Short mmCIF file of C-alpha atoms in Angstrom, two decimals:
data_model
loop_
_atom_site.label_atom_id
_atom_site.label_comp_id
_atom_site.label_asym_id
_atom_site.label_seq_id
_atom_site.Cartn_x
_atom_site.Cartn_y
_atom_site.Cartn_z
CA UNK N 1 24.74 9.59 -1.03
CA UNK N 2 25.73 10.75 -4.51
CA UNK N 3 24.23 13.89 -5.90
CA UNK N 4 23.92 12.29 -9.37
CA UNK N 5 25.36 15.29 -11.31
CA UNK N 6 23.30 17.82 -9.39
CA UNK N 7 25.29 21.02 -8.93
CA UNK N 8 26.94 21.39 -5.49
CA UNK N 9 24.70 24.37 -4.68
CA UNK N 10 21.69 22.09 -5.09
CA UNK N 11 23.07 19.10 -3.20
CA UNK N 12 21.85 20.26 0.21
CA UNK N 13 18.35 20.71 -1.21
CA UNK N 14 18.38 17.20 -2.72
CA UNK N 15 19.98 15.53 0.32
CA UNK N 16 17.50 17.13 2.72
CA UNK N 17 14.54 16.07 0.59
CA UNK N 18 16.01 12.58 0.25
CA UNK N 19 16.50 12.14 3.99
CA UNK N 20 13.02 13.50 4.69
CA UNK N 21 11.58 11.05 2.14
CA UNK N 22 13.42 8.21 3.86
CA UNK N 23 11.66 9.10 7.12
CA UNK N 24 8.26 9.67 5.48
CA UNK N 25 8.34 6.29 3.75
CA UNK N 26 9.41 4.60 6.96
CA UNK N 27 6.72 6.17 9.14
CA UNK N 28 3.80 6.14 6.67
CA UNK N 29 4.50 2.97 4.71
CA UNK N 30 7.08 0.44 5.84
CA UNK N 31 6.15 0.45 9.53
CA UNK N 32 2.46 -0.30 8.90
CA UNK N 33 2.57 -4.10 8.29
CA UNK N 34 4.59 -4.69 11.45
CA UNK N 35 2.34 -2.50 13.60
CA UNK N 36 -0.79 -3.99 12.02
CA UNK N 37 0.36 -7.52 12.85
CA UNK N 38 1.06 -6.49 16.46
CA UNK N 39 -2.40 -4.89 16.68
CA UNK N 40 -4.07 -8.02 15.31
CA UNK N 41 -2.37 -10.17 17.93
CA UNK N 42 -3.07 -7.72 20.77
CA UNK N 43 -6.58 -6.44 20.06
CA UNK N 44 -8.19 -9.25 18.10
CA UNK N 45 -9.21 -6.90 15.28
CA UNK N 46 -9.38 -8.87 12.04
CA UNK N 47 -6.72 -8.54 9.39
CA UNK N 48 -9.34 -7.78 6.73
CA UNK N 49 -10.74 -4.90 8.83
CA UNK N 50 -7.35 -3.28 9.32
CA UNK N 51 -6.40 -3.61 5.67
CA UNK N 52 -9.88 -2.49 4.67
CA UNK N 53 -9.21 0.76 6.52
CA UNK N 54 -5.85 1.04 4.76
CA UNK N 55 -7.61 0.52 1.44
CA UNK N 56 -10.07 3.31 2.23
CA UNK N 57 -7.12 5.55 3.05
CA UNK N 58 -5.38 4.73 -0.22
CA UNK N 59 -8.58 5.56 -2.10
CA UNK N 60 -8.54 8.89 -0.27
CA UNK N 61 -4.91 9.33 -1.36
CA UNK N 62 -5.91 8.65 -4.97
CA UNK N 63 -8.57 11.36 -4.76
CA UNK N 64 -6.07 13.79 -3.22
CA UNK N 65 -3.21 13.19 -5.68
CA UNK N 66 -4.31 15.61 -8.42
CA UNK N 67 -5.23 18.58 -6.18
CA UNK N 68 -2.05 18.10 -4.15
CA UNK N 69 0.04 18.13 -7.32
CA UNK N 70 -1.74 21.26 -8.53
CA UNK N 71 -1.04 23.07 -5.26
CA UNK N 72 2.63 22.06 -5.33
CA UNK N 73 2.90 23.33 -8.91
CA UNK N 74 1.50 26.64 -7.69
CA UNK N 75 4.25 26.94 -5.12
CA UNK N 76 2.67 25.58 -1.96
CA UNK N 77 5.00 22.59 -1.60
CA UNK N 78 6.51 23.72 1.70
CA UNK N 79 3.12 24.35 3.30
CA UNK N 80 1.74 21.02 2.11
CA UNK N 81 4.68 18.79 3.04
CA UNK N 82 5.46 20.44 6.38
CA UNK N 83 1.77 20.59 7.29
CA UNK N 84 1.23 16.98 6.26
CA UNK N 85 4.20 15.88 8.35
CA UNK N 86 2.71 17.59 11.41
CA UNK N 87 -0.65 15.97 10.61
CA UNK N 88 0.98 12.55 10.27
CA UNK N 89 2.75 12.90 13.62
CA UNK N 90 -0.45 14.04 15.34
CA UNK N 91 -2.43 11.16 13.82
CA UNK N 92 0.22 8.65 14.84
CA UNK N 93 0.17 10.08 18.36
CA UNK N 94 -3.63 9.79 18.56
CA UNK N 95 -3.49 6.25 17.15
CA UNK N 96 -1.21 5.22 20.00
CA UNK N 97 -3.94 6.22 22.49
CA UNK N 98 -6.89 4.84 20.50
CA UNK N 99 -9.05 2.35 22.40
CA UNK N 100 -11.91 1.61 20.00
CA UNK N 101 -12.11 0.09 16.53
CA UNK N 102 -13.50 3.30 14.92
CA UNK N 103 -10.57 5.27 16.34
CA UNK N 104 -8.11 2.72 14.94
CA UNK N 105 -9.77 2.88 11.53
CA UNK N 106 -9.84 6.69 11.49
CA UNK N 107 -6.11 6.85 12.22
CA UNK N 108 -5.23 4.25 9.59
CA UNK N 109 -7.39 5.94 6.93
CA UNK N 110 -5.88 9.35 7.69
CA UNK N 111 -2.28 8.14 7.56
CA UNK N 112 -2.86 6.26 4.31
CA UNK N 113 -4.51 9.32 2.81
CA UNK N 114 -1.56 11.50 3.81
CA UNK N 115 0.68 9.40 1.57
CA UNK N 116 -0.56 11.57 -1.32
CA UNK N 117 0.95 14.62 0.38
CA UNK N 118 4.32 13.16 1.34
CA UNK N 119 5.48 10.14 -0.68
CA UNK N 120 7.50 10.72 -3.87
CA UNK N 121 5.10 12.59 -6.20
CA UNK N 122 4.87 15.89 -4.26
CA UNK N 123 8.61 15.79 -3.59
CA UNK N 124 9.30 15.22 -7.29
CA UNK N 125 7.00 18.12 -8.17
CA UNK N 126 8.99 20.35 -5.81
CA UNK N 127 12.22 19.26 -7.52
CA UNK N 128 10.88 20.00 -11.01
CA UNK N 129 9.79 23.43 -9.80
CA UNK N 130 13.26 24.26 -8.50
CA UNK N 131 15.64 22.68 -11.04
CA UNK N 132 15.99 22.48 -14.79
CA UNK N 133 15.06 19.23 -16.54
CA UNK N 134 18.53 17.65 -16.54
CA UNK N 135 19.15 18.56 -12.91
CA UNK N 136 15.66 17.41 -11.93
CA UNK N 137 16.19 13.98 -13.49
CA UNK N 138 19.43 13.53 -11.57
CA UNK N 139 17.90 14.88 -8.36
CA UNK N 140 14.90 12.56 -8.56
CA UNK N 141 17.22 9.58 -9.05
CA UNK N 142 19.21 10.67 -6.00
CA UNK N 143 16.04 11.02 -3.90
CA UNK N 144 14.94 7.49 -4.83
CA UNK N 145 18.36 6.26 -3.71
CA UNK N 146 17.88 7.92 -0.32
CA UNK N 147 14.33 6.61 0.04
CA UNK N 148 15.48 3.15 -1.01
CA UNK N 149 17.13 2.72 2.38
CA UNK N 150 13.88 3.38 4.25
CA UNK N 151 12.88 -0.27 4.62
CA UNK N 152 16.47 -1.18 5.56
CA UNK N 153 16.39 1.26 8.46
CA UNK N 154 12.77 1.20 9.58
CA UNK N 155 11.86 -2.51 9.42
CA UNK N 156 14.46 -3.59 12.01
CA UNK N 157 14.01 -0.34 13.96
CA UNK N 158 10.25 -0.81 14.23
CA UNK N 159 10.62 -4.50 15.09
CA UNK N 160 13.07 -3.61 17.87
CA UNK N 161 10.71 -0.96 19.21
CA UNK N 162 7.77 -3.39 19.07
CA UNK N 163 9.77 -5.91 21.09
CA UNK N 164 10.77 -3.28 23.65
CA UNK N 165 7.82 -0.86 23.74
CA UNK N 166 4.80 -2.63 22.26
CA UNK N 167 2.84 -1.22 19.34
CA UNK N 168 1.51 1.81 21.24
CA UNK N 169 4.97 2.86 22.39
CA UNK N 170 6.29 2.28 18.88
CA UNK N 171 3.68 4.64 17.44
CA UNK N 172 4.66 7.32 19.96
CA UNK N 173 8.31 6.93 18.96
CA UNK N 174 7.49 7.13 15.24
CA UNK N 175 5.48 10.30 15.80
CA UNK N 176 8.47 11.88 17.53
CA UNK N 177 10.94 10.75 14.83
CA UNK N 178 8.72 12.12 12.08
CA UNK N 179 8.24 15.46 13.79
CA UNK N 180 11.89 15.88 14.82
CA UNK N 181 13.51 14.90 11.51
CA UNK N 182 11.15 15.11 8.53
CA UNK N 183 9.29 18.33 9.37
CA UNK N 184 12.36 20.60 9.76
CA UNK N 185 14.02 19.04 6.69
CA UNK N 186 11.00 19.77 4.50
CA UNK N 187 10.80 23.31 5.88
CA UNK N 188 14.51 23.93 5.28
CA UNK N 189 14.74 22.27 1.87
CA UNK N 190 11.60 23.56 0.15
CA UNK N 191 11.74 27.28 -0.66
CA UNK N 192 8.70 29.53 -0.42
CA UNK N 193 6.65 29.93 -3.58
CA UNK N 194 8.22 33.29 -4.38
CA UNK N 195 11.71 31.76 -4.76
CA UNK N 196 10.84 29.09 -7.33
CA UNK N 197 13.59 28.99 -9.96
CA UNK N 198 12.08 26.94 -12.75
CA UNK N 199 8.49 28.12 -13.13
CA UNK N 200 7.37 28.62 -16.70
CA UNK N 201 4.43 30.97 -17.21
CA UNK N 202 1.39 29.50 -18.93
CA UNK N 203 1.65 29.70 -22.71
CA UNK N 204 -1.28 30.49 -24.90
CA UNK N 205 0.04 28.12 -27.57
CA UNK N 206 -0.90 25.24 -25.29
CA UNK N 207 -4.51 25.76 -26.30
CA UNK N 208 -3.56 25.00 -29.90
CA UNK N 209 -1.81 21.69 -29.18
CA UNK N 210 -3.22 18.56 -30.87
CA UNK N 211 -5.67 16.34 -29.06
CA UNK N 212 -4.67 13.50 -26.78
CA UNK N 213 -7.30 11.20 -28.26
CA UNK N 214 -5.08 9.47 -30.88
CA UNK N 215 -2.65 8.44 -28.14
CA UNK N 216 -5.41 7.28 -25.82
CA UNK N 217 -6.91 5.12 -28.57
CA UNK N 218 -3.70 3.12 -29.00
CA UNK N 219 -3.81 -0.49 -27.69
CA UNK N 220 -0.34 0.18 -26.30
CA UNK N 221 -1.80 2.76 -23.91
CA UNK N 222 -4.28 0.29 -22.43
CA UNK N 223 -1.81 -2.60 -22.23
CA UNK N 224 0.83 -0.40 -20.62
CA UNK N 225 -1.75 0.94 -18.17
CA UNK N 226 -2.83 -2.62 -17.34
CA UNK N 227 0.78 -3.70 -16.77
CA UNK N 228 1.36 -0.77 -14.44
CA UNK N 229 -1.90 -1.52 -12.61
CA UNK N 230 -0.74 -5.10 -12.07
CA UNK N 231 2.61 -3.78 -10.84
CA UNK N 232 1.00 -1.35 -8.39
CA UNK N 233 -1.30 -4.09 -7.08
CA UNK N 234 1.70 -6.39 -6.68
CA UNK N 235 3.84 -3.72 -5.03
CA UNK N 236 1.14 -2.65 -2.59
CA UNK N 237 -0.27 -6.09 -1.82
CA UNK N 238 3.07 -7.85 -1.50
CA UNK N 239 4.72 -5.09 0.52
CA UNK N 240 1.85 -4.95 2.99
CA UNK N 241 1.68 -8.74 3.39
CA UNK N 242 5.34 -9.72 3.00
CA UNK N 243 6.07 -9.71 6.72
CA UNK N 244 3.02 -11.75 7.83
CA UNK N 245 3.46 -14.16 4.89
CA UNK N 246 7.08 -14.84 5.76
CA UNK N 247 6.34 -15.13 9.47
CA UNK N 248 3.53 -17.59 8.72
CA UNK N 249 6.02 -19.82 6.91
CA UNK N 250 8.98 -19.41 9.26
CA UNK N 251 9.40 -19.43 13.02
CA UNK N 252 12.57 -17.33 12.79
CA UNK N 253 11.23 -13.78 13.06
CA UNK N 254 14.69 -12.23 13.21
CA UNK N 255 15.71 -13.85 9.92
CA UNK N 256 12.51 -12.56 8.35
CA UNK N 257 13.20 -9.01 9.54
CA UNK N 258 16.81 -9.11 8.37
CA UNK N 259 15.79 -10.48 4.96
CA UNK N 260 13.15 -7.76 4.47
CA UNK N 261 15.75 -5.18 5.44
CA UNK N 262 17.72 -6.22 2.33
CA UNK N 263 14.99 -4.93 0.01
CA UNK N 264 16.18 -1.33 0.38
CA UNK N 265 19.84 -1.99 -0.52
CA UNK N 266 18.67 -4.21 -3.39
CA UNK N 267 16.56 -1.34 -4.75
CA UNK N 268 19.44 1.09 -4.46
CA UNK N 269 22.01 -1.36 -5.83
CA UNK N 270 19.87 -2.13 -8.87
CA UNK N 271 19.31 1.56 -9.60
CA UNK N 272 23.03 2.24 -9.40
CA UNK N 273 23.80 -0.85 -11.51
CA UNK N 274 21.68 0.25 -14.46
CA UNK N 275 23.74 3.43 -14.66
CA UNK N 276 26.57 1.19 -15.88
CA UNK N 277 24.42 -0.22 -18.69
CA UNK N 278 23.27 2.92 -20.46
CA UNK N 279 22.68 1.13 -23.78
CA UNK N 280 19.92 -1.09 -22.42
CA UNK N 281 16.53 0.22 -23.50
CA UNK N 282 13.50 0.76 -21.30
CA UNK N 283 11.72 -1.98 -23.27
CA UNK N 284 14.46 -4.50 -22.47
CA UNK N 285 14.70 -3.31 -18.89
CA UNK N 286 10.94 -3.56 -18.39
CA UNK N 287 10.78 -7.13 -19.68
CA UNK N 288 13.81 -8.25 -17.67
CA UNK N 289 12.60 -6.78 -14.40
CA UNK N 290 9.01 -7.82 -15.09
CA UNK N 291 10.08 -11.46 -15.44
CA UNK N 292 12.04 -11.18 -12.19
CA UNK N 293 8.87 -10.49 -10.17
CA UNK N 294 7.26 -13.97 -10.59
CA UNK N 295 10.66 -15.63 -10.15
CA UNK N 296 10.94 -13.93 -6.76
CA UNK N 297 7.37 -14.79 -5.71
CA UNK N 298 7.85 -18.47 -6.63
CA UNK N 299 10.49 -18.61 -3.89
CA UNK N 300 7.64 -18.20 -1.38
CA UNK N 301 6.62 -21.73 -2.36
CA UNK N 302 10.09 -23.14 -1.68
CA UNK N 303 10.89 -24.76 1.69
CA UNK N 304 11.59 -21.89 4.12
CA UNK N 305 15.25 -21.19 4.74
CA UNK N 306 17.47 -18.18 5.28
CA UNK N 307 18.83 -18.56 1.74
CA UNK N 308 15.40 -18.46 0.09
CA UNK N 309 14.34 -15.52 2.27
CA UNK N 310 17.42 -13.55 1.26
CA UNK N 311 17.11 -14.47 -2.44
CA UNK N 312 13.43 -13.52 -2.50
CA UNK N 313 13.99 -10.11 -0.93
CA UNK N 314 17.04 -9.32 -3.09
CA UNK N 315 15.27 -10.28 -6.33
CA UNK N 316 12.07 -8.46 -5.43
CA UNK N 317 13.89 -5.37 -4.16
CA UNK N 318 16.12 -5.14 -7.23
CA UNK N 319 13.24 -5.59 -9.67
CA UNK N 320 11.07 -3.09 -7.80
CA UNK N 321 13.85 -0.51 -7.73
CA UNK N 322 14.35 -0.69 -11.49
CA UNK N 323 10.67 -0.95 -12.43
CA UNK N 324 10.04 2.38 -10.71
CA UNK N 325 12.35 3.91 -13.33
CA UNK N 326 10.75 1.85 -16.12
CA UNK N 327 7.35 3.21 -15.15
CA UNK N 328 8.67 6.77 -15.33
CA UNK N 329 10.33 6.35 -18.74
CA UNK N 330 8.00 3.96 -20.60
CA UNK N 331 5.46 6.65 -21.52
CA UNK N 332 7.84 8.78 -23.67
CA UNK N 333 9.42 5.67 -25.23
CA UNK N 334 6.27 3.66 -25.97
CA UNK N 335 3.54 6.30 -26.32
CA UNK N 336 4.60 9.90 -26.82
CA UNK N 337 7.16 12.44 -25.74
CA UNK N 338 4.32 14.96 -25.46
CA UNK N 339 1.58 15.18 -22.82
CA UNK N 340 3.76 13.32 -20.30
CA UNK N 341 1.95 14.75 -17.29
CA UNK N 342 -1.52 14.24 -18.70
CA UNK N 343 -0.90 10.66 -19.82
CA UNK N 344 0.61 9.74 -16.45
CA UNK N 345 -2.26 11.48 -14.69
CA UNK N 346 -4.80 9.41 -16.58
CA UNK N 347 -2.85 6.21 -15.88
CA UNK N 348 -2.58 7.08 -12.21
CA UNK N 349 -6.33 6.77 -11.61
CA UNK N 350 -6.63 2.98 -12.16
CA UNK N 351 -3.12 2.47 -10.75
CA UNK N 352 -4.15 4.16 -7.51
CA UNK N 353 -7.28 2.03 -7.32
CA UNK N 354 -5.23 -1.14 -7.86
CA UNK N 355 -2.78 -0.03 -5.20
CA UNK N 356 -5.62 0.66 -2.79
CA UNK N 357 -7.64 -2.51 -3.35
CA UNK N 358 -4.85 -5.11 -3.50
CA UNK N 359 -3.90 -5.24 0.23
CA UNK N 360 -7.56 -5.47 1.26
CA UNK N 361 -8.37 -8.10 -1.39
CA UNK N 362 -5.41 -10.28 -0.42
CA UNK N 363 -6.19 -9.90 3.28
CA UNK N 364 -9.84 -10.76 2.68
CA UNK N 365 -8.97 -13.82 0.61
CA UNK N 366 -6.43 -14.95 3.21
CA UNK N 367 -8.92 -14.48 6.05
CA UNK N 368 -11.74 -16.22 4.16
CA UNK N 369 -9.72 -19.26 3.05
CA UNK N 370 -7.24 -19.41 5.93
CA UNK N 371 -4.69 -20.46 3.30
CA UNK N 372 -1.23 -18.93 3.13
CA UNK N 373 -0.63 -20.73 -0.17
CA UNK N 374 -3.82 -19.24 -1.57
CA UNK N 375 -2.61 -15.73 -0.77
CA UNK N 376 0.76 -16.54 -2.36
CA UNK N 377 -0.95 -17.82 -5.52
CA UNK N 378 -2.95 -14.61 -5.76
CA UNK N 379 0.23 -12.53 -5.51
CA UNK N 380 1.98 -14.79 -8.04
CA UNK N 381 -0.85 -14.20 -10.51
CA UNK N 382 -0.32 -10.45 -10.24
CA UNK N 383 3.42 -10.90 -10.70
CA UNK N 384 2.89 -12.90 -13.91
CA UNK N 385 0.61 -10.23 -15.36
CA UNK N 386 3.32 -7.54 -15.18
CA UNK N 387 5.73 -8.94 -17.83
CA UNK N 388 2.96 -10.47 -19.96
CA UNK N 389 1.09 -7.18 -20.33
CA UNK N 390 4.29 -5.16 -20.72
CA UNK N 391 5.44 -7.52 -23.49
CA UNK N 392 2.09 -7.18 -25.25
CA UNK N 393 2.40 -3.38 -25.02
CA UNK N 394 5.82 -3.54 -26.68
CA UNK N 395 4.48 -5.88 -29.38
CA UNK N 396 1.53 -3.64 -30.26
CA UNK N 397 3.84 -0.62 -30.34
CA UNK N 398 6.09 -2.37 -32.88
CA UNK N 399 3.11 -3.28 -35.08
CA UNK N 400 1.83 0.29 -35.01
CA UNK N 401 5.19 1.84 -35.90
#
């Protein structure tokens, strides 16, 4: 995996964090839909109940995001990420032995909540603490490339374990993988607080900086926030329901698993590809990738075939991989180069809520109507909102310039 211009001395730090992120995403995120489907078939627990618990956990993650980020900024990244990895393994272990619905729900809520302590944002905060800005940008790109392979590895791995071990045995195996790989990597990669290399002391001039209110009053801010909320709802809802939606429309489970496994390489390939087109702006990139989302979802309405499965997953994976970068860079290009952390923090509140509610809402609608096409239409509506709202944000920005 390329170090993306990170100095050789830093490469081990970046590679270890990247590999640990690959495992964390696989255990906490990509394995859930497959295990949930196996639980539904085995226990009779309703889909809406399971995804309702996941929604509650994501709301917990939203509440935890700011304090976790603050603690990482203060140098407690190693304690948080290693401790959270142990907690995730213990919860996964207990989930495998759970025999009642409340125990299932408690495990699901806890694991979803722990996403705030392990997935992307805390790792990025650790990187920023250790490296200068140019190195941090390259390191974060490299980490997303590592993590992009998580679905490629874990979807077929989890499916194979489900076939061989059942969902309880699969959970035991995931707990062991997480503890054996991710925990030591986080401990080795993240230095103690006293060795932070890029910590800037608080500056008294910060108190004299101009107010955020003019930026927050811009229509562009609200339209951009709405576009990102639609994206997060699409990403969360579609990712959680992609496997059961595809299985409901196709009897070939192996083809479904193999197609989903292409999402990771598509994400990585798209991120590498845009490095070759440095002149393309974030505005152009956002519109192009935004339009790709509904094009991909429309393929769910096409007659099921291996070709449409592959095309859907490649288009969605590529667009998702690039839009992650668009979301990171749109604020300085469309709003302000100042207050980056504060603006993103404000945006993150409704985005987290959208991410939390979408899987539950789609599951509830699907359960209530019993219609696969209805669930697809709901997801398609979210996909259409992303480019429409992003385009309106660009348009209002041009008028205000």
